[in-house]
Amino acid sequence: MADTNSKFGFVAWTVCVIAAIGFAFDTYELLMLPLILPQALPDLIGSSYLPLTRPQWISAMFFVPAIGGGIFGLLGGYLTDRFGRRRVLTGSILLYAFSALASGFSTSLEMLLFFRCTTFIGVCVEFVAATAWLAELFTNPKQREAVLGYTQAFASVGGLLVTLANYFAVKNAESFPAIFGEHDAWRYTLISGVVPAIPLILVRPFLPESPEWERKRAAGQLRRPNFGEIFAPSLRRTTIVTTLLFACCYGIAFGALQQVPQIVKTIPSVVAEKEGKPEPAVREVEQLAAAHVNGYQEIGGIVGRVILATLAIIIVGRRMLLWTFQIPALLIIPAVFFYDHQNLDLLAWGIFISGALTIGQFSFWGNYLPRVYPVHLRGTGESFAANIGGRVIGTSAVIVTYALLPLTDGSIALAAGIVALVACVLGVILTFWLPEPPSEEALEGDHEKPHAAVMAPFQAPSAK
């Protein structure tokens, strides 16, 4: 592998571009639900078979796909270690591209829920496989930190793009072909998820496999992954602490930030704008207001990820790096939700800061996790923390938020603030037990380095 100051070759740049698109597409799909659900729910609830209330359906739409994604994503992490990073990446892309298209043609909430589950599964698998793949393609420490950090920054670009796509769909719905005789903006927003998948499907299957994984497999040194190993004495603390910290991050995101579109509807200026208007116009006002605030959140997320990518190269201690985001989050995010917002723009700026502090932490885990598990357990260990901690435990915060509504006189903002406060406090405390990454030699138990021939495609041609 080239040293830190070497230029990337063509293949290396291609890998980074495709990885950035992949991370953007992941967030594009995940952050679509808060934007489309306020409109899809009233359209589909009459055709549903399950007798659930609106709050129960909202909780189910956020939590059930996360459970499915977490469980199958855990299996995907195991398959990533067993059969290779590239093959599993390709399969995950095909799964959620098809799911994005099919979800736009849902005829019931149950059907929408099913395809949101399959979308989540694809996204959960893709994140784990992609971070392991990048960490093993770029073995120089500073170069690896930069690549992981800056490609993950594009995840927030995905959030911004889905906000723009939803806004475009709302404003231009009547010009699109009718689906089931209607021009529902939420359907076009869901279907738009296919677009970012096209370059991934065309290019990613032809990119190289992880050289480190391939070398060990060819040499017969690649041990079969085992879930029990991530709880071996040498890794137990790492697995438990990272899983719980991942849960705290997702608790803030799902229990608080993703409920902002519900909060926006209660802002006095939005309520006043809706008065006296017919139902379609009321829904358009709510959609545009939610898109406005969500855009601030996603721009904040980009800022947070870029700051993390920059600080990851400068700050050596991983605990200190994480506290750089956690401590300000503890002071600011609960206050944003506890404050009685009367102005939409003031709420938007509060969500901008909250997004930067929360989403910056997500980038941290993409950098940290590949460094604390050996090659044969990298996908399995990452997947357990991200999927069991984040998708299963963390996203259950949305259930807690809605369960608190009777105690907060129906105030979703106050309930979300309580959940955010608890998650922030636990995150700061748990970080005291976060292990610093071991050296690569200690991690793998040997002193082998990737062969130069295997890494050659990632280096720029030397000047003659």
Tab-separated table of N, CA and C in Angstrom, residues 30 73 88 202 242 250 284 287 326 348 369 377 404 433 441:
chain	number	residue	atom	x	y	z
A	30	LEU	N	-33.136	5.332	4.581
A	30	LEU	CA	-33.531	5.323	5.992
A	30	LEU	C	-34.312	6.582	6.377
A	73	GLY	N	-29.451	-8.300	9.293
A	73	GLY	CA	-28.171	-7.616	9.129
A	73	GLY	C	-27.064	-8.319	9.884
A	88	VAL	N	-21.393	-9.900	-0.943
A	88	VAL	CA	-22.508	-9.533	-0.064
A	88	VAL	C	-22.968	-8.101	-0.346
A	202	LEU	N	-24.219	-1.202	-11.430
A	202	LEU	CA	-23.419	-1.311	-12.654
A	202	LEU	C	-21.920	-1.441	-12.383
A	242	THR	N	-19.507	-1.171	22.713
A	242	THR	CA	-19.847	-0.583	21.410
A	242	THR	C	-21.316	-0.829	21.064
A	250	TYR	N	-28.525	5.627	18.141
A	250	TYR	CA	-29.791	5.399	17.456
A	250	TYR	C	-30.974	5.845	18.302
A	284	GLU	N	-49.845	19.499	1.991
A	284	GLU	CA	-48.712	20.102	1.299
A	284	GLU	C	-47.959	21.064	2.212
A	287	GLN	N	-45.922	18.935	4.574
A	287	GLN	CA	-44.800	18.306	3.879
A	287	GLN	C	-43.670	19.301	3.625
A	326	GLN	N	-20.223	13.957	22.031
A	326	GLN	CA	-21.213	13.561	23.038
A	326	GLN	C	-21.512	14.657	24.065
A	348	ALA	N	-35.486	24.885	13.137
A	348	ALA	CA	-34.609	24.349	12.090
A	348	ALA	C	-33.141	24.495	12.472
A	369	LEU	N	-15.057	0.713	14.455
A	369	LEU	CA	-15.332	-0.723	14.520
A	369	LEU	C	-14.397	-1.591	13.683
A	377	LEU	N	-13.503	-11.790	11.855
A	377	LEU	CA	-14.660	-11.408	12.683
A	377	LEU	C	-15.122	-9.985	12.405
A	404	LEU	N	-44.434	7.674	26.177
A	404	LEU	CA	-44.381	8.783	27.128
A	404	LEU	C	-45.444	9.847	26.877
A	433	TRP	N	-15.698	3.382	29.353
A	433	TRP	CA	-15.285	1.968	29.229
A	433	TRP	C	-14.971	1.579	27.783
A	441	GLU	N	-1.013	-5.543	14.471
A	441	GLU	CA	-0.311	-6.799	14.733
A	441	GLU	C	-0.956	-7.539	15.902
